[in-house]
Amino acid sequence: MNWLKSLFNRKKSKENSRKIKVKMSSISEAILSHLKMKTSGALLLTGDWGSGKTYHVKNTVFPVIEEKTDFIPIIVSLYGETDKNNIAQKVLFSYFDKKGENANLSTGTIAKNIKSFTDAIPIIKKYIDVDKLITGTGDNIFKLLPHNQLLICFDDIERMSKKIDINDFLGIINDLVENNGCKVLLIANEEQIDEGISFKEKTIEKTIHFTPNISEILDDILDNYEDSFKDYIAKNKDFLLGTLKAEIDNDKEKVELRKSFSNIRTLKFAIEHFYYAFLIVKNKKELNDELTKKQLKSIWIFILAISIEFRKPKNISFIERKNLDKQTTSISDIDFSQFDFSGTSDKKEVKEDEWSYSNNFKKLYYNRLSESYIFYPEVYNLITAGKSINTEKYLKHLELSFNVVEGKINPSHELLARFMHGYWTFTNEEFKEKLEKLLNYSEKGELGDLVSYLNAGVYLLGFVDLFEFTKEEIVIKLKEGLSVFFNKVQLSYLMKSQLNMVSGQFKEENLQNVIAFISEKIKEIEKENDKKEAERLEKLFENDIESLVKEFLPQHTDIRTPDKPIFHEFNAELVKDSIPKWDAKGIMDFTSLLKIRYLDTGFSERLTDELSFLEAIESGIANIDMNEKVLSNNIMQSQLIPRINECKTRLTEYKNALP
C-alpha cells in the first residue's frame, strides 16, 4: 500500500517531528502501558463532560506517544454520527490528516483524489473496488492502515446517534482490536453511555478515570493573555484554585459543583469575562492596594458563579435574574443557622422559587467560601447579554458595594464583615474588644444599611456573655444608632424591601424588638415624607399640570410606586381653583394620567381614598362657563368629564367591595 502513501506525499520524517517538551501524566503512562502490552480489548478514558479529556489526550498524551513510540495516534469524533458506514471512513481520513504535511484535506477532497488517481491508472481498479473503499464499513478501508502502529481514539461515544446499533459499533471495535491488531482508546463520559455495563463487559479491557489538573489547565488557558493579567493570576493562583474546590456538605450538590468547576469550557468562559472586568480596574486603580485586591477577588467569585449558572440550560438570563440582583445587604447574607436563638429548626422542604434559588446560589458560591455576596449589574450584563461595561457605573458601584469612604472601606463594615465571615479567627484576648467596638459603631449609627444593624445584633446578642453589657442595653444602643442612621439617609424602596426580605430570619426576641422599632421609624418617616411630597405635587397641580403628569408616566415608575394614594391630600379648594387655569394641552395630559393611574393598572383598588380628589375636580369644572366655545371647554366636555366618570365608577366598585 505504499502507492497510497506516496499519493498524498504526506509522510513526515523523524527529523521533522514536533520539537516539544514532553509532559508526562498518569494518563499518558497508562496509555503507553496499553500500547506495549498484548491486549484483547479497548481502553476507556472516562470523565465528566467538559472536563478536558479530549484536550488532554490531544495536547499531552499524543505528544508523549509520538515522542516515545512508533505508534501513530489519531482521534475520531462520533458526535451525532448516524451511519455506521461513516466510521471506517472517518478513521481513514483522520489517518491521512495525521500523516499529512502542511495540509488538512477534507473528506470530499480525499475521496475525489483517490478516485481521480484510479481513473488515471485503471489497473488499480482490478485490485480495489474504489466505490466500496469510499463507502464501505471497514474491511477494505482498514486494510489501508498500519495495523500494528496505529492508536485509534474514538471520542464522544455517548453522543453517537441512537440510529447506530450499539452491537454494530462493538463489532467495529472488536474487528479493529482482534482482527486488525489496532490499539483502540474510547473517550467518553461513562455515566452517559447507554447500556454502559454491557458495553464495558464486551469491549473494554481497562478503564482510566480522568480527573483534570485545574492548575495546569489554568496555566494553559492564560497563555494567550497579556502579562499583567497573567501576573495577577499567578500571584492569586491559590485563591482562584480555592474557589474551584467543591467543599460542601450536601453530596449531590457537591458532585454537581465539582463537575461545574472542572468544565474547561465554563472555566475559559469565566476567565475571558474576568479579563475584561480586570482591565477596567487595573486602568483606574492600584493593583497592589489592599482594597483593590479584595474587590477583584469579589468580582472573580461573582463571574465564576454567574458563568456556571448562565451556561446551564433554561436557567438565568439577561432578563430572568431569579432575584440575584435583589441583594439583602451590602455586605453579605448571613448564615442564620449558626445563630438560631429560637431553639427550633424548620427543616421543611421548600419548593424552589426565585428566592430559594437566590439563597441556594449564595450558599453554594459564597457561604462555601465565607465570602460576601455582591451583585455587579454591569458584569452581569456583560456575561448574559454581551453588553459593554460602563466604566463609570461599574467603578461607582464597586466603591458603594464595599462602603468605601475616601478610598478606604468603612471600618464599621470591615469589622462586621470579619464577624460574619470568620469571627472564629479572633483570639480570645481580642474578641471582647472587637465586640465592644462593633457595639460602639452600631450605637453611633456608622453602619450603612438597616440589615447590617440586625447582623451586628446577631453577634452582639449571641455573645452577650463575653462582654460587659446586657441584652436590654444592647437593644437600646442599637435603637440609638438606628435613629442616627435614619437622620443621615433618605428612606428608599430598596431599604424597605431589603428589610422585608430578611426580617423573618431574625427570630430572636430582642432582634424582633429592633425590627419593630425600625418599622415604626419607617412609618413615621414615610408619613412625614408623604406630607412633604403632597405639598410639592400640590404646587405642580396648581401651577404646572404638564410637569405633574410627567412625574406619573410609566417611565418613572421606578421613582414612584403607582399604588400609593397621595392626591387625596391636596387641598380641595386649591383643586377647584386650579382647574380653570388649565389650557387644552394640560387638560388632555391630565385626562391621559387618569387612564394610566386608575384604569390601566391592577393597583387602582388601593387608590379609593382619591375619590375625594376626583370629586373636587368635578366641582372645579362646574364653576367653568361651558357655554364659551373654546378648545379647552371642548376637550373638557368630550374627554376629561367622561374619563372622570369612568374612574369614579371603577374606584367606587372597589370601595364597595371592601369588607
XYZ file of C-alpha atoms in Angstrom:
659
model
C 0.000 0.000 0.000
C 2.983 2.327 -0.477
C 1.229 3.777 -3.531
C -1.414 5.355 -1.269
C 1.181 6.934 0.991
C 3.028 8.451 -1.941
C -0.224 9.627 -3.488
C -0.541 12.430 -0.947
C 3.164 12.859 -0.159
C 2.201 13.179 3.452
C 4.772 11.176 5.363
C 6.779 13.081 7.998
C 10.442 12.400 8.585
C 11.632 11.636 12.098
C 13.816 14.740 11.970
C 10.778 16.956 11.325
C 8.748 15.622 14.244
C 7.464 18.202 16.677
C 10.110 19.553 18.993
C 8.225 19.803 22.257
C 8.824 19.447 25.896
C 7.068 16.185 26.620
C 4.747 16.434 29.595
C 4.189 13.022 31.161
C 0.974 12.349 33.085
C -0.597 9.322 34.760
C -2.982 9.112 31.788
C -0.023 9.032 29.390
C 1.666 6.288 31.411
C -1.476 4.140 31.410
C -1.920 4.512 27.661
C 1.758 3.794 26.993
C 1.428 0.601 29.020
C -1.616 -0.376 26.974
C 0.360 0.128 23.766
C 3.230 -2.056 24.967
C 1.095 -4.959 26.195
C -0.756 -7.646 24.309
C -4.368 -6.630 24.661
C -7.719 -8.114 23.716
C -9.924 -5.085 24.234
C -10.113 -1.324 24.062
C -9.057 1.164 26.699
C -11.724 3.547 28.066
C -10.887 7.055 29.254
C -13.893 8.361 31.172
C -14.670 11.648 32.874
C -17.266 14.393 33.126
C -18.393 16.304 30.059
C -16.292 19.392 29.504
C -13.562 18.270 31.905
C -10.894 18.370 29.198
C -10.452 14.675 28.381
C -10.070 15.271 24.641
C -7.901 18.339 25.162
C -5.598 16.366 27.446
C -5.327 13.457 25.004
C -4.510 15.721 22.061
C -2.141 18.101 23.832
C -0.456 15.903 26.433
C -0.875 12.233 25.563
C -0.372 12.371 21.780
C 2.977 14.222 22.001
C 4.221 11.648 24.524
C 3.186 8.750 22.279
C 4.822 10.329 19.225
C 7.993 11.035 21.158
C 8.374 7.693 22.920
C 6.856 5.161 20.489
C 6.375 4.421 16.799
C 2.609 4.495 17.179
C 0.561 6.956 15.161
C -2.264 8.331 17.353
C -5.414 9.575 15.608
C -8.721 10.793 17.001
C -12.203 10.416 15.542
C -15.280 12.140 16.979
C -18.550 10.243 16.751
C -20.620 13.193 17.970
C -24.025 12.938 16.280
C -22.868 10.198 13.910
C -25.905 8.464 12.428
C -24.381 5.977 9.940
C -22.034 3.170 10.931
C -20.653 3.135 7.374
C -19.075 6.524 8.001
C -16.970 5.364 10.949
C -14.366 3.496 8.910
C -14.146 6.414 6.506
C -13.522 8.807 9.369
C -10.703 6.604 10.661
C -9.039 6.560 7.234
C -9.370 10.279 6.702
C -8.101 11.055 10.215
C -5.068 8.920 9.429
C -4.465 10.850 6.194
C -4.775 14.149 8.052
C -2.357 12.957 10.717
C 0.236 11.892 8.183
C -0.235 14.966 6.044
C 2.202 17.831 5.982
C 1.058 21.442 5.604
C -2.383 20.228 4.569
C -5.714 19.408 6.124
C -7.628 17.540 3.445
C -11.354 17.213 3.818
C -13.291 14.001 3.380
C -14.517 15.127 -0.009
C -11.043 16.080 -1.221
C -9.516 12.734 -0.260
C -12.337 10.766 -1.853
C -12.015 12.834 -5.033
C -8.240 12.386 -5.177
C -8.459 8.629 -4.677
C -10.995 8.323 -7.457
C -9.028 10.610 -9.790
C -5.919 8.533 -9.190
C -7.655 5.254 -10.009
C -9.251 6.798 -13.105
C -5.786 7.772 -14.290
C -4.382 4.293 -13.552
C -7.197 1.879 -14.462
C -5.228 -1.209 -13.448
C -5.754 -0.295 -9.790
C -9.460 -0.953 -10.243
C -8.634 -4.618 -10.820
C -7.447 -4.898 -7.239
C -9.552 -2.350 -5.322
C -13.239 -1.545 -5.521
C -12.884 2.236 -5.091
C -16.580 2.860 -4.520
C -16.592 0.234 -1.800
C -13.397 1.722 -0.390
C -15.015 5.123 -0.002
C -18.409 3.961 1.252
C -17.523 0.689 2.961
C -17.872 -0.238 6.603
C -14.353 -1.311 7.271
C -12.904 -4.452 5.645
C -11.153 -2.777 2.716
C -10.572 0.571 4.421
C -8.844 -0.841 7.467
C -6.505 -2.820 5.187
C -5.005 0.516 4.136
C -3.877 1.293 7.690
C -0.660 0.271 9.509
C -2.370 -2.044 11.992
C 0.413 -2.588 14.469
C 1.383 1.071 14.685
C -1.961 2.771 14.997
C -3.772 4.054 18.087
C -7.343 4.925 17.145
C -9.139 7.149 19.635
C -12.915 7.261 19.316
C -14.254 10.366 21.039
C -17.826 11.294 22.136
C -19.053 7.689 22.214
C -22.023 8.610 24.394
C -23.092 11.277 21.894
C -23.271 8.915 18.951
C -26.739 8.752 17.416
C -29.083 6.011 18.586
C -29.555 5.198 14.904
C -26.314 3.237 15.161
C -26.938 -0.071 16.903
C -24.527 -0.490 19.807
C -23.748 -4.065 18.748
C -22.716 -2.851 15.284
C -20.340 -0.376 16.877
C -18.948 -3.079 19.168
C -18.351 -5.192 16.105
C -16.234 -2.436 14.576
C -14.173 -2.059 17.770
C -13.665 -5.809 18.144
C -12.685 -6.102 14.500
C -10.083 -3.360 14.891
C -8.613 -4.893 18.049
C -8.841 -8.631 17.404
C -8.652 -8.921 13.622
C -6.610 -5.889 12.611
C -4.328 -5.626 15.637
C -5.059 -1.938 16.263
C -4.956 -0.315 19.645
C -8.214 1.468 20.457
C -8.913 4.168 23.021
C -12.510 5.173 23.719
C -13.106 8.646 25.210
C -16.481 9.168 26.867
C -18.455 10.095 29.930
C -19.148 6.543 31.080
C -22.162 7.659 33.128
C -23.860 8.756 29.925
C -23.220 5.644 27.812
C -26.427 3.772 27.053
C -26.178 0.099 28.070
C -22.909 1.014 29.731
C -22.467 -2.246 31.666
C -22.979 -4.423 28.601
C -20.765 -2.109 26.596
C -17.981 -2.372 29.147
C -18.153 -6.125 29.665
C -17.897 -6.924 25.976
C -15.410 -4.360 24.780
C -13.440 -2.569 27.488
C -10.315 -4.210 28.840
C -9.373 -1.389 31.231
C -10.859 1.919 32.341
C -8.963 5.109 33.194
C -10.765 7.795 35.166
C -9.809 11.314 34.112
C -9.567 13.983 36.789
C -8.403 17.312 35.368
C -5.480 19.175 36.865
C -7.130 22.569 37.202
C -3.843 24.291 37.996
C -2.244 23.139 34.732
C -5.399 23.876 32.761
C -5.449 27.382 34.210
C -1.869 27.887 33.036
C -2.770 26.703 29.534
C -5.805 28.982 29.314
C -3.769 32.022 30.352
C -1.091 31.556 27.679
C -2.806 33.964 25.277
C -3.448 36.777 27.751
C -1.318 39.831 28.397
C 1.412 39.770 31.027
C -0.302 41.975 33.614
C -3.286 39.608 33.738
C -1.067 36.514 33.868
C 0.972 38.099 36.653
C -2.180 38.838 38.638
C -3.435 35.263 38.240
C -0.028 33.869 39.203
C 0.041 35.929 42.408
C -3.502 34.938 43.304
C -3.489 31.393 41.973
C -4.018 29.754 45.364
C -7.116 31.878 45.905
C -8.503 31.101 42.439
C -7.920 27.381 42.866
C -9.594 27.587 46.267
C -12.747 28.969 44.647
C -12.784 25.864 42.427
C -12.938 23.359 45.275
C -16.392 21.888 45.863
C -16.211 21.710 49.653
C -19.850 21.457 50.784
C -21.805 19.011 52.941
C -24.584 18.096 50.519
C -23.213 15.154 48.495
C -25.494 15.680 45.493
C -24.704 19.372 45.253
C -21.029 18.594 45.807
C -20.947 16.288 42.766
C -22.688 18.863 40.552
C -20.446 21.652 41.775
C -17.332 19.564 41.124
C -18.491 18.909 37.565
C -19.098 22.616 37.031
C -15.683 23.589 38.363
C -13.920 21.020 36.170
C -15.724 22.054 32.976
C -12.972 23.609 30.889
C -15.335 25.486 28.585
C -17.005 27.159 31.541
C -13.653 27.992 33.109
C -12.451 29.586 29.859
C -15.723 31.483 29.620
C -15.355 32.835 33.160
C -11.705 33.822 32.743
C -12.412 35.653 29.485
C -15.100 37.783 31.149
C -12.977 38.331 34.248
C -10.198 39.609 31.990
C -12.347 42.493 30.746
C -13.562 43.364 34.237
C -9.953 43.181 35.463
C -8.629 45.567 32.803
C -11.011 48.334 33.843
C -9.960 48.037 37.482
C -6.289 47.835 36.504
C -6.505 51.022 34.420
C -8.172 53.017 37.188
C -6.824 51.594 40.432
C -3.616 50.364 42.013
C -3.482 46.567 41.866
C -1.306 46.295 44.968
C -3.800 48.250 47.079
C -5.478 46.007 49.668
C -8.937 47.328 48.822
C -8.413 46.643 45.111
C -7.272 43.104 45.898
C -10.477 42.444 47.850
C -12.608 43.950 45.101
C -11.016 41.865 42.344
C -11.471 38.682 44.349
C -15.127 39.543 44.858
C -15.570 40.199 41.135
C -13.957 36.852 40.239
C -16.259 34.871 42.544
C -19.282 36.631 41.041
C -18.139 35.989 37.469
C -17.362 32.331 38.184
C -20.772 31.755 39.793
C -22.771 33.609 37.136
C -20.831 31.901 34.315
C -21.670 28.455 35.681
C -25.340 29.248 36.215
C -25.737 31.097 32.904
C -24.347 28.169 30.894
C -26.867 25.768 32.397
C -29.928 25.240 30.154
C -33.139 27.128 30.970
C -31.550 28.978 33.861
C -30.693 32.626 34.485
C -30.530 35.072 31.585
C -30.257 38.787 30.920
C -33.992 39.086 31.649
C -34.501 36.179 34.077
C -32.303 37.036 37.063
C -34.150 34.985 39.679
C -33.694 37.716 42.295
C -29.905 37.531 42.195
C -29.949 41.302 41.756
C -32.106 41.758 44.882
C -29.340 41.995 47.438
C -30.444 41.727 51.051
C -27.414 43.569 52.380
C -24.466 45.489 51.025
C -22.021 43.126 52.686
C -23.386 39.612 52.928
C -26.261 37.260 53.562
C -25.515 35.746 56.940
C -25.914 32.024 57.534
C -28.555 32.263 60.270
C -28.415 28.564 61.056
C -25.420 29.042 63.322
C -27.293 31.613 65.415
C -30.823 30.229 65.684
C -31.889 31.650 69.054
C -35.425 30.341 68.758
C -34.463 26.823 69.792
C -36.358 25.384 66.838
C -35.327 24.377 63.393
C -37.682 24.365 60.418
C -36.427 21.724 58.024
C -39.455 21.616 55.724
C -38.578 21.219 52.098
C -39.401 24.384 50.179
C -40.364 24.257 46.531
C -37.808 26.228 44.537
C -38.868 29.716 43.586
C -36.797 32.773 42.734
C -35.958 33.458 46.364
C -34.976 29.883 47.193
C -32.843 29.853 44.028
C -31.152 33.080 45.084
C -30.493 31.796 48.601
C -29.102 28.492 47.335
C -26.906 30.349 44.838
C -25.316 32.347 47.651
C -24.914 29.225 49.785
C -23.109 27.311 47.015
C -20.821 30.031 45.763
C -20.369 32.391 48.730
C -21.124 30.794 52.087
C -18.907 27.907 50.998
C -16.001 30.362 50.774
C -17.101 32.551 53.709
C -17.225 35.450 51.263
C -19.592 38.391 50.903
C -22.203 38.381 48.151
C -22.228 41.436 45.914
C -24.243 41.713 42.704
C -22.408 43.540 39.888
C -25.011 44.694 37.312
C -22.513 45.790 34.660
C -20.643 42.485 34.842
C -23.902 40.511 34.816
C -24.993 42.307 31.644
C -21.619 41.557 30.031
C -21.914 37.832 30.759
C -25.581 37.319 29.934
C -26.040 39.765 27.045
C -22.574 40.734 25.817
C -23.191 44.368 26.785
C -20.097 46.525 27.172
C -19.234 47.519 30.721
C -19.974 51.149 31.525
C -16.742 52.034 33.299
C -18.164 54.881 35.362
C -21.163 52.885 36.612
C -19.037 49.797 37.220
C -16.443 51.574 39.366
C -19.023 53.648 41.232
C -20.986 50.513 42.136
C -17.759 48.814 43.193
C -16.975 51.579 45.674
C -20.525 51.712 47.027
C -20.662 47.939 47.441
C -17.561 47.972 49.615
C -18.762 51.004 51.615
C -15.666 52.899 50.522
C -15.119 56.278 52.191
C -12.219 58.366 50.875
C -10.605 55.359 49.266
C -10.970 53.052 52.261
C -13.594 50.558 53.341
C -15.890 51.897 56.034
C -14.197 50.467 59.168
C -17.544 49.567 60.742
C -18.455 47.379 57.766
C -14.973 45.918 57.609
C -15.299 44.810 61.223
C -18.826 43.470 60.693
C -17.641 41.543 57.637
C -14.942 39.902 59.728
C -17.535 38.764 62.253
C -19.803 37.445 59.529
C -17.129 35.580 57.607
C -14.698 34.469 60.268
C -15.436 35.571 63.847
C -13.626 32.408 64.934
C -10.355 33.916 63.679
C -10.298 36.384 66.569
C -8.103 35.475 69.509
C -9.640 35.100 72.957
C -7.901 38.300 74.010
C -9.224 40.475 71.201
C -12.758 39.080 70.848
C -14.217 41.111 73.708
C -12.560 44.256 72.374
C -13.991 43.657 68.877
C -17.489 43.078 70.255
C -17.323 46.380 72.146
C -16.042 48.127 69.029
C -18.869 46.684 66.919
C -21.390 47.886 69.529
C -19.780 51.338 69.505
C -20.059 51.567 65.698
C -23.684 50.445 65.886
C -24.577 52.949 68.624
C -23.081 55.853 66.646
C -25.066 54.973 63.522
C -21.979 54.266 61.424
C -23.285 51.143 59.671
C -24.564 51.899 56.192
C -27.759 49.852 55.868
C -30.588 48.508 58.000
C -29.742 44.831 57.651
C -26.211 45.456 58.888
C -27.611 46.645 62.247
C -29.538 43.387 62.536
C -26.472 41.379 61.509
C -24.446 43.212 64.148
C -27.195 42.442 66.671
C -26.858 38.716 65.963
C -23.264 38.707 67.218
C -23.713 41.255 69.995
C -26.661 39.330 71.441
C -25.264 35.916 70.572
C -22.056 36.553 72.533
C -23.588 38.765 75.233
C -21.974 36.682 77.976
C -18.494 37.509 76.681
C -18.560 41.249 77.319
C -19.979 43.731 79.851
C -23.457 44.517 78.503
C -26.929 43.101 78.955
C -29.284 42.281 76.095
C -31.505 45.205 77.101
C -28.565 47.624 76.942
C -27.521 46.276 73.543
C -31.043 46.769 72.151
C -31.145 50.369 73.447
C -27.798 51.145 71.815
C -28.886 49.554 68.513
C -32.019 51.731 68.508
C -29.965 54.856 69.249
C -27.695 54.046 66.328
C -30.665 53.418 64.035
C -32.122 56.831 64.954
C -28.827 58.445 63.937
C -28.793 56.358 60.744
C -32.319 57.442 59.747
C -31.400 61.094 60.247
C -28.434 60.719 57.867
C -30.016 58.814 54.982
C -33.013 59.153 52.708
C -35.531 56.350 53.049
C -35.809 54.326 49.841
C -37.926 51.484 48.497
C -34.778 49.315 48.353
C -34.163 49.754 52.086
C -37.718 48.658 52.871
C -37.591 45.674 50.514
C -34.283 44.503 51.992
C -35.756 44.626 55.479
C -38.889 42.747 54.394
C -36.798 40.026 52.777
C -34.778 39.138 55.864
C -36.821 40.236 58.869
C -38.406 36.786 59.246
C -34.989 35.176 59.620
C -34.053 37.175 62.753
C -36.124 35.129 65.196
C -34.520 36.123 68.493
C -36.930 38.144 70.657
C -34.655 41.153 71.109
C -33.930 41.360 67.396
C -37.672 41.245 66.693
C -37.924 44.194 69.084
C -35.347 46.055 66.996
C -37.222 45.189 63.788
C -40.448 46.561 65.289
C -38.581 49.773 66.153
C -37.295 50.042 62.578
C -40.803 49.504 61.180
C -42.222 52.287 63.349
C -39.423 54.653 62.346
C -40.110 53.885 58.682
C -43.820 54.657 59.155
C -43.005 57.975 60.855
C -40.583 58.940 58.106
C -42.972 57.886 55.356
C -45.779 59.917 56.904
C -43.579 62.991 57.023
C -42.249 62.346 53.535
C -45.774 61.885 52.182
C -46.801 65.219 53.651
C -43.843 66.993 52.037
C -44.411 65.173 48.752
C -48.097 66.077 48.724
C -47.212 69.743 49.248
C -44.727 69.665 46.365
C -47.127 67.908 43.989
C -49.957 70.206 45.021
C -47.936 73.196 43.819
C -47.339 71.488 40.470
C -51.050 70.745 40.176
C -51.792 74.409 40.731
C -49.075 75.928 38.529
C -47.690 73.331 36.096
C -50.053 70.447 35.375
C -47.880 69.147 32.496
C -44.885 68.653 34.827
C -47.110 66.879 37.350
C -48.334 64.455 34.697
C -44.779 63.677 33.544
C -43.831 62.519 37.044
C -46.510 59.834 36.933
C -45.851 58.491 33.448
C -44.790 54.787 33.183
C -41.096 55.542 32.616
C -40.963 56.997 36.106
C -42.446 54.043 37.948
C -39.000 53.244 39.305
C -39.202 56.506 41.252
C -42.780 56.352 42.489
C -44.849 53.224 43.028
C -48.239 53.514 41.315
C -50.205 52.062 44.201
C -49.713 54.754 46.815
C -52.622 57.215 47.306
C -51.491 60.838 47.548
C -53.874 63.112 45.590
C -56.476 62.995 48.381
C -54.006 65.017 50.479
C -54.461 68.011 48.151
C -56.479 70.963 49.442
C -59.933 70.632 47.857
C -60.396 74.401 47.392
C -56.999 74.663 45.695
C -58.006 71.865 43.311
C -61.257 73.645 42.403
C -59.489 76.955 41.803
C -56.741 75.371 39.652
C -58.984 73.731 37.011
C -59.982 76.952 35.177
C -56.277 77.822 34.698
C -55.536 74.753 32.530
C -55.065 75.081 28.775
C -56.155 72.454 26.232
C -52.857 70.542 26.335
C -52.860 70.433 30.125
C -56.418 69.079 30.136
C -55.512 66.376 27.612
C -52.377 65.404 29.522
C -54.322 65.097 32.781
C -57.002 63.033 31.038
C -54.276 60.590 29.957
C -52.910 60.463 33.510
C -56.319 59.440 34.868
C -56.405 56.484 32.467
C -52.891 55.383 33.429
C -53.486 55.766 37.156
C -56.970 54.319 37.577
C -57.915 52.253 34.522
C -54.770 50.666 33.060
C -53.339 49.234 36.260
C -54.109 46.494 38.742
C -53.190 48.785 41.628
C -56.115 51.188 41.425
C -58.050 49.216 44.060
C -55.618 50.734 46.568
C -56.423 54.283 45.488
C -60.035 54.511 46.661
C -59.099 57.387 49.015
C -58.561 59.526 45.919
C -62.293 59.543 45.106
C -62.458 62.832 47.040
C -59.818 64.268 44.693
C -61.892 63.357 41.608
C -64.964 64.908 43.191
C -63.045 68.122 43.839
C -62.081 68.231 40.147
C -65.753 67.856 39.207
C -66.590 70.783 41.479
C -63.909 72.868 39.786
C -65.300 72.031 36.329
C -68.796 73.008 37.493
C -67.528 76.551 38.103
C -66.461 76.936 34.449
C -68.762 78.571 31.889
C -69.147 75.733 29.394
C -71.180 77.933 27.026
C -67.981 79.621 25.933
C -66.945 77.953 22.668
C -63.198 77.400 23.150
C -60.935 74.375 22.617
C -60.297 73.810 26.321
C -64.047 73.556 27.037
C -64.497 71.136 24.133
C -61.743 68.793 25.399
C -63.051 69.056 28.940
C -66.564 68.019 27.859
C -65.575 65.332 25.316
C -62.536 63.837 27.077
C -61.998 64.820 30.706
C -65.547 64.601 32.103
C -66.240 61.095 30.628
C -62.839 59.913 31.881
C -63.568 61.175 35.414
C -66.868 59.293 35.384
C -65.073 56.070 34.316
C -62.503 56.420 37.076
C -65.090 57.220 39.753
C -67.100 54.157 38.744
C -64.014 51.941 38.989
C -62.939 53.291 42.394
C -66.488 53.156 43.767
C -66.726 49.475 42.803
C -63.506 48.772 44.663
C -64.643 50.778 47.699
C -67.974 48.965 47.877
C -66.198 45.629 47.697
C -64.092 46.404 50.776
C -65.041 44.428 53.912
